[in-house]
Amino acid sequence: MAKVKPFKAVRATRDKVALVSSKSYEIYETDHLNAKLDFNPYTFLHVINPGYKYHQDKVTGEQRFKLVHNRYLEFKEDGYFTQDTKAAYYLYKKITPNETFCGIIAATSVADYHDDIIKKHEGTLHERELLFEDYLKNTGFNAEPVLLTYPDNDVISDIVKKYQAQRAEYEFTTTDKDLHFLWVINDDEDVVKITEAFRNIDTLYIADGHHRSTSSCMLAENLAKNNPSHDGTEAYNFFMSYLLPESQLCIYEFNRFIRDLNGLSSEEFLMELDTIFKIENKGLELYKPKEKHQFTMYLDGNFYALTLRKSAYEFSDALSKLDAQILYQTVLKPILGIEDIRNSKKIIYSQNKSGGLELKTKVDEGSFKVSFGMLPTNIDELKSIVDGGALMPPKTTYIEPKLRSAITIYEF
């Protein structure tokens, strides 16, 4: 039973939201970020990059977080942000040139995370957890929701359709040609229906935002310990999430690029692979896997089709059937000597939305010796692995939608 509730969001005024909201600041390269800061006084990037006001690029740590809080207060004082007076759910729709996403922004429970009602599919780095917890503690807000997914639900779907037929509170287009809508759901009857519908859902799955959710839970524990009046209703007992039905989630694969063959020649490497895979040389033909347990490999100017020899590999659980895990267990670790796939400098990852051509171009440029591609993981695989108590290998899934900052802001 998932505990989901409405909240009083801090939001940009309707006339400024297109200028205020931004992509996650980590996405921007330096020149692009500076251009945004130079020419848009309303962008939320000014809040996240507070040192820009003082022409200081190197403000870090707790000092930076306190300045973020100060810039945030300035945006509120200047009237760029206002807070809703009534708790609401927020229906957010994003239309890209290729996809449409429509889900509900809500407050989700820290207790559900601890009780495994909200489940994660990948591990986190403790250093990043601590860093973001410190950020939340000093700023007092979160402007980027965690992306959660849930089984399609008729009750929620009917309410979503009802509001999409009405005029949106926000409707704006961004320069990447994405169209954004936001509806405020604060009708008492609809709020109750949404709350009860989620209460009847057994499990929510984190699709994106693992560090944010973990850090929010860490902060809640610490604040609760230091609050003698703690009763579980405080805002810090929840974190902001964007809840999207499973049918709308888009999952892409990550390609793997390896810098060397661990001392092997190309011929020796192919001979090692031959014991595990059926190998077909496709030459310059861009090969794409057609089913699970097939892989694309690019080596020495040729594409190869690799098909797992089932006699050479044992399926023991859901994780063992995952293509990313198969590649790690049969090639990356035993042959190429890559033990720590999260931190090894011998491997990099790149999300595959370009149709696989990058597998060739990055290797041909000379920085890498071999590359691998595979089919994307599907939601059923993700859920079966998580429900079995396992975590997926790093860089297994690239999941969309990627959400903008400051569409709604959650204070605690």
XYZ file of C-alpha atoms in Angstrom:
412
model
C 0.000 0.000 0.000
C 1.791 3.097 -1.268
C 1.348 6.273 0.766
C 1.135 9.203 -1.635
C -0.188 12.625 -0.723
C -0.708 16.124 -2.165
C 1.468 19.041 -1.114
C 1.624 22.828 -1.387
C 4.133 23.360 -4.168
C 6.240 26.442 -4.638
C 5.927 27.288 -8.323
C 6.942 29.912 -10.828
C 4.240 32.339 -11.846
C 2.506 31.448 -15.083
C 4.091 34.317 -17.013
C 7.658 33.295 -16.063
C 7.644 29.506 -15.833
C 9.130 28.998 -19.320
C 12.055 31.214 -18.321
C 12.442 29.894 -14.768
C 12.407 26.115 -15.280
C 15.605 24.520 -16.525
C 17.233 21.228 -17.269
C 19.341 19.724 -14.508
C 22.391 21.986 -14.228
C 24.754 18.987 -14.592
C 23.651 18.614 -18.225
C 24.941 22.011 -19.322
C 28.452 22.477 -20.644
C 30.249 25.540 -19.286
C 29.700 27.823 -22.310
C 26.025 26.921 -22.579
C 25.508 27.379 -18.847
C 27.173 30.793 -18.873
C 25.045 31.884 -21.819
C 21.896 30.922 -19.920
C 23.081 32.839 -16.871
C 24.133 35.866 -18.931
C 20.916 36.331 -20.863
C 18.129 34.954 -18.659
C 17.752 36.649 -15.252
C 14.827 34.358 -14.370
C 16.420 30.952 -14.921
C 16.531 28.658 -11.900
C 20.169 28.092 -12.818
C 20.894 31.335 -10.952
C 19.658 29.624 -7.793
C 21.712 26.481 -8.361
C 24.822 28.453 -9.376
C 24.814 31.204 -6.743
C 28.497 32.072 -7.133
C 27.761 33.527 -10.575
C 26.336 36.620 -8.901
C 29.759 37.291 -7.394
C 31.712 36.178 -10.464
C 32.996 33.155 -8.540
C 32.844 29.790 -10.273
C 34.461 27.763 -7.493
C 32.030 28.195 -4.597
C 31.687 24.711 -3.131
C 30.432 22.740 -0.153
C 28.275 24.146 2.599
C 29.016 27.741 1.551
C 27.523 27.064 -1.871
C 24.473 25.352 -0.402
C 23.768 28.319 1.865
C 24.085 30.672 -1.094
C 21.645 28.472 -3.036
C 19.198 28.957 -0.167
C 19.748 32.734 -0.315
C 19.169 32.916 -4.086
C 16.025 30.818 -3.644
C 14.701 33.262 -1.061
C 15.432 36.127 -3.469
C 13.383 34.438 -6.200
C 10.486 34.180 -3.751
C 10.901 37.765 -2.521
C 11.024 39.058 -6.100
C 7.752 37.300 -6.892
C 9.144 34.766 -9.364
C 7.879 31.987 -7.087
C 4.653 31.689 -5.123
C 3.383 28.860 -2.946
C -0.011 27.250 -3.421
C -2.341 27.814 -0.493
C -4.043 24.424 -0.835
C -2.331 21.047 -1.061
C -2.616 19.567 -4.542
C -1.434 16.892 -6.897
C 0.187 18.210 -10.064
C -0.445 16.592 -13.411
C 2.613 17.147 -15.582
C 2.713 16.306 -19.282
C 5.779 16.456 -21.505
C 5.597 16.010 -25.260
C 8.889 15.485 -27.080
C 9.314 15.067 -30.844
C 9.163 11.287 -30.279
C 7.348 10.550 -27.010
C 4.559 11.726 -24.701
C 4.705 11.384 -20.925
C 1.955 12.255 -18.484
C 2.221 11.604 -14.754
C 1.448 12.978 -11.310
C 3.825 14.978 -9.120
C 3.193 14.117 -5.471
C 4.806 13.675 -2.074
C 5.884 10.067 -1.460
C 6.710 8.445 1.830
C 10.143 7.913 3.369
C 8.598 5.067 5.378
C 7.574 3.363 2.125
C 11.189 3.513 0.998
C 12.365 1.870 4.209
C 9.571 -0.731 4.049
C 10.475 -1.694 0.464
C 7.178 -0.444 -0.937
C 9.275 2.005 -2.940
C 11.976 -0.180 -4.483
C 15.285 0.752 -6.073
C 16.952 -1.069 -8.972
C 20.515 0.204 -8.753
C 23.090 0.919 -6.074
C 24.188 4.347 -4.913
C 27.461 5.938 -3.873
C 27.556 6.865 -0.206
C 29.626 9.993 -0.877
C 26.943 11.328 -3.219
C 24.224 10.433 -0.723
C 25.958 12.453 1.980
C 26.565 15.359 -0.376
C 22.946 15.611 -1.453
C 21.707 15.168 2.117
C 23.867 18.146 3.086
C 22.451 20.072 0.127
C 18.863 19.366 1.199
C 19.578 20.243 4.843
C 21.074 23.619 3.945
C 18.701 24.650 1.160
C 15.434 23.363 2.639
C 13.903 22.429 -0.709
C 14.026 19.982 -3.583
C 13.328 21.144 -7.136
C 13.784 17.852 -9.034
C 11.337 15.009 -8.401
C 12.353 11.368 -8.202
C 10.923 9.414 -11.141
C 8.746 6.534 -9.914
C 6.735 4.108 -12.003
C 3.620 2.113 -11.172
C 1.336 -0.397 -12.946
C -1.211 1.320 -15.168
C -4.324 2.112 -13.158
C -7.790 2.854 -14.570
C -8.867 5.175 -11.745
C -5.788 7.349 -12.086
C -5.986 7.206 -15.885
C -9.582 8.485 -15.873
C -8.654 11.458 -13.687
C -5.651 12.226 -15.898
C -7.880 12.239 -18.985
C -10.395 14.503 -17.235
C -7.815 17.182 -16.473
C -6.134 17.011 -19.857
C -9.450 18.137 -21.349
C -9.204 21.350 -19.319
C -7.037 24.411 -19.752
C -3.593 23.836 -18.254
C -2.080 26.086 -15.596
C 1.169 25.975 -17.571
C 1.652 25.480 -21.295
C 5.033 26.337 -22.777
C 7.593 25.130 -25.298
C 11.339 24.950 -24.700
C 14.114 25.465 -27.239
C 14.620 21.707 -27.610
C 11.075 21.627 -29.048
C 9.550 19.898 -26.022
C 6.053 20.971 -25.013
C 5.204 21.154 -21.301
C 1.837 21.251 -19.512
C 0.903 21.390 -15.828
C -2.540 21.025 -14.278
C -3.250 21.632 -10.578
C -5.464 18.921 -9.034
C -6.847 20.272 -5.763
C -10.484 19.215 -6.006
C -11.155 17.317 -2.761
C -12.919 14.412 -4.426
C -10.209 13.901 -7.052
C -7.467 14.183 -4.438
C -9.108 11.428 -2.391
C -9.516 9.211 -5.474
C -5.835 9.569 -6.396
C -4.681 8.955 -2.831
C -6.824 5.832 -2.506
C -5.795 4.534 -5.935
C -2.141 4.624 -4.941
C -2.996 3.096 -1.575
C -4.169 0.051 -3.530
C -0.850 -0.239 -5.381
C 1.562 -2.597 -3.657
C 4.870 -1.356 -5.074
C 6.390 1.730 -6.671
C 9.691 1.381 -8.525
C 12.371 4.059 -8.683
C 13.162 4.652 -12.347
C 15.488 7.627 -11.885
C 16.672 9.553 -8.839
C 18.164 6.869 -6.589
C 20.565 9.259 -4.852
C 17.864 11.866 -4.337
C 15.493 9.385 -2.715
C 18.167 7.824 -0.503
C 19.457 11.236 0.590
C 15.935 12.393 1.392
C 15.481 9.364 3.623
C 18.801 9.958 5.372
C 17.850 13.572 6.035
C 14.441 12.534 7.384
C 16.056 10.142 9.852
C 18.433 12.811 11.132
C 15.775 15.505 11.404
C 13.447 13.120 13.223
C 16.157 12.298 15.785
C 16.627 15.997 16.531
C 12.922 16.814 16.692
C 11.409 15.977 20.107
C 7.934 16.704 18.688
C 8.329 14.384 15.697
C 5.025 12.701 14.833
C 5.530 11.491 11.264
C 3.470 14.166 9.549
C 6.340 16.605 8.987
C 7.216 17.521 5.419
C 10.651 15.893 5.745
C 8.938 12.505 6.040
C 8.130 12.740 2.334
C 9.995 13.504 -0.860
C 8.758 14.858 -4.177
C 8.208 12.313 -6.930
C 6.874 12.163 -10.465
C 4.709 9.054 -10.740
C 4.452 7.703 -14.262
C 2.552 4.600 -15.441
C 4.771 1.750 -16.631
C 3.372 1.863 -20.164
C 4.825 5.364 -20.673
C 8.318 4.689 -19.337
C 11.036 4.673 -22.002
C 14.091 2.529 -21.285
C 17.201 2.702 -23.449
C 20.410 0.722 -23.181
C 23.923 1.916 -22.445
C 26.737 0.998 -24.833
C 30.064 -0.162 -23.376
C 33.414 1.135 -24.672
C 36.626 -0.619 -23.584
C 40.065 0.989 -23.815
C 42.171 -2.178 -24.292
C 41.961 -5.960 -24.630
C 43.759 -6.718 -21.370
C 46.984 -7.744 -23.126
C 45.299 -9.929 -25.745
C 45.604 -9.535 -29.486
C 42.373 -9.191 -31.438
C 42.729 -12.778 -32.655
C 43.269 -14.088 -29.118
C 40.318 -12.083 -27.880
C 38.033 -13.522 -30.552
C 39.187 -17.038 -29.671
C 38.300 -16.410 -26.015
C 34.865 -15.185 -27.049
C 34.305 -18.216 -29.277
C 33.910 -20.519 -26.274
C 30.978 -18.425 -24.990
C 29.360 -16.963 -28.103
C 28.503 -17.874 -31.632
C 30.356 -15.144 -33.571
C 29.398 -13.730 -36.974
C 31.524 -11.103 -38.714
C 29.134 -8.541 -40.214
C 31.850 -6.336 -41.716
C 30.642 -2.736 -42.045
C 26.979 -3.705 -41.640
C 25.621 -2.063 -38.496
C 24.319 -5.115 -36.675
C 21.572 -4.696 -34.097
C 20.515 -7.521 -31.752
C 17.099 -8.983 -32.496
C 16.502 -10.794 -29.213
C 17.833 -11.140 -25.702
C 21.294 -12.647 -25.154
C 22.532 -11.271 -28.465
C 25.159 -8.510 -28.558
C 26.729 -6.121 -31.014
C 30.513 -5.855 -30.948
C 32.712 -3.488 -32.951
C 36.397 -4.391 -33.227
C 39.116 -3.450 -35.742
C 36.724 -1.897 -38.261
C 34.180 -4.719 -38.215
C 30.810 -5.268 -36.593
C 30.233 -8.664 -35.018
C 27.061 -10.452 -33.936
C 27.550 -12.343 -30.687
C 24.934 -14.906 -29.645
C 25.283 -16.523 -26.237
C 25.948 -20.276 -26.250
C 23.439 -21.428 -23.653
C 25.576 -24.461 -22.903
C 28.353 -22.112 -21.768
C 26.291 -20.101 -19.277
C 23.919 -21.012 -16.469
C 20.758 -19.048 -15.721
C 20.181 -19.137 -11.972
C 17.893 -16.152 -11.294
C 16.419 -13.038 -12.921
C 19.671 -11.101 -12.613
C 21.670 -13.834 -14.355
C 19.369 -13.512 -17.383
C 20.039 -9.795 -17.768
C 22.187 -9.009 -20.817
C 24.306 -6.440 -18.984
C 25.054 -9.021 -16.306
C 25.842 -11.703 -18.911
C 28.323 -9.401 -20.634
C 29.979 -8.629 -17.306
C 30.181 -12.250 -16.160
C 31.395 -13.689 -19.463
C 33.520 -10.944 -21.037
C 34.215 -7.801 -19.024
C 35.371 -9.485 -15.832
C 37.023 -12.797 -16.865
C 38.526 -11.790 -20.218
C 39.022 -8.009 -20.088
C 39.862 -7.852 -16.385
C 37.273 -5.238 -15.437
C 36.219 -6.092 -11.881
C 34.714 -2.789 -10.741
C 32.485 -1.737 -13.612
C 31.343 1.384 -11.760
C 34.779 2.893 -11.182
C 37.186 1.232 -13.637
C 38.966 3.655 -15.968
C 39.113 0.954 -18.639
C 35.416 1.317 -19.474
C 32.992 4.129 -20.220
C 29.286 4.085 -20.978
C 27.095 6.041 -23.344
C 23.322 5.893 -23.606
C 22.252 4.555 -26.967
C 19.677 6.766 -28.655
C 21.662 7.203 -31.862
C 20.860 3.811 -33.371
C 24.225 2.260 -32.547
C 26.465 4.259 -34.882
C 28.426 5.547 -31.888
C 29.706 1.998 -31.342
C 31.783 2.487 -34.484
C 32.725 6.156 -34.326
C 34.153 6.149 -30.785
C 36.356 3.133 -31.546
C 37.466 4.496 -34.914
C 38.589 7.703 -33.202
C 41.226 5.612 -31.412
C 40.442 6.057 -27.725
C 38.836 2.615 -27.429
C 39.673 -0.824 -28.735
C 36.270 -2.506 -28.658
C 32.636 -1.607 -28.018
C 29.514 -3.576 -27.120
C 25.796 -2.947 -27.580
C 22.693 -4.870 -26.563
C 18.910 -4.630 -26.440
C 17.436 -2.337 -23.795
C 16.170 -3.790 -20.544
C 12.390 -3.885 -20.271
C 10.240 -3.027 -17.268
C 9.369 -6.668 -16.560
C 13.065 -7.557 -16.287
C 13.670 -4.613 -13.997
C 10.784 -5.559 -11.705
C 11.659 -9.264 -11.555
C 15.254 -8.459 -10.566
C 14.193 -5.943 -7.929
C 11.416 -8.172 -6.567
C 13.999 -10.948 -6.269
C 16.050 -8.770 -3.942
C 18.853 -7.961 -6.384
C 20.175 -4.762 -7.931
C 21.016 -4.192 -11.565
C 24.615 -3.518 -12.683
C 25.587 0.155 -13.090
C 24.652 1.787 -16.396
C 22.113 -0.852 -17.366
C 19.221 1.493 -18.057
C 18.906 5.011 -19.435
C 15.355 5.978 -18.570
C 13.181 8.804 -19.838
C 11.553 11.175 -19.237
C 14.273 13.429 -17.881
C 12.532 16.088 -15.846
C 13.092 19.827 -15.664
C 14.019 21.597 -12.447
C 11.643 23.996 -10.693
C 8.388 23.026 -12.377
C 7.301 22.367 -8.812
C 9.388 22.768 -5.649
C 8.954 20.812 -2.428
C 9.882 22.539 0.856
C 10.525 20.787 4.159
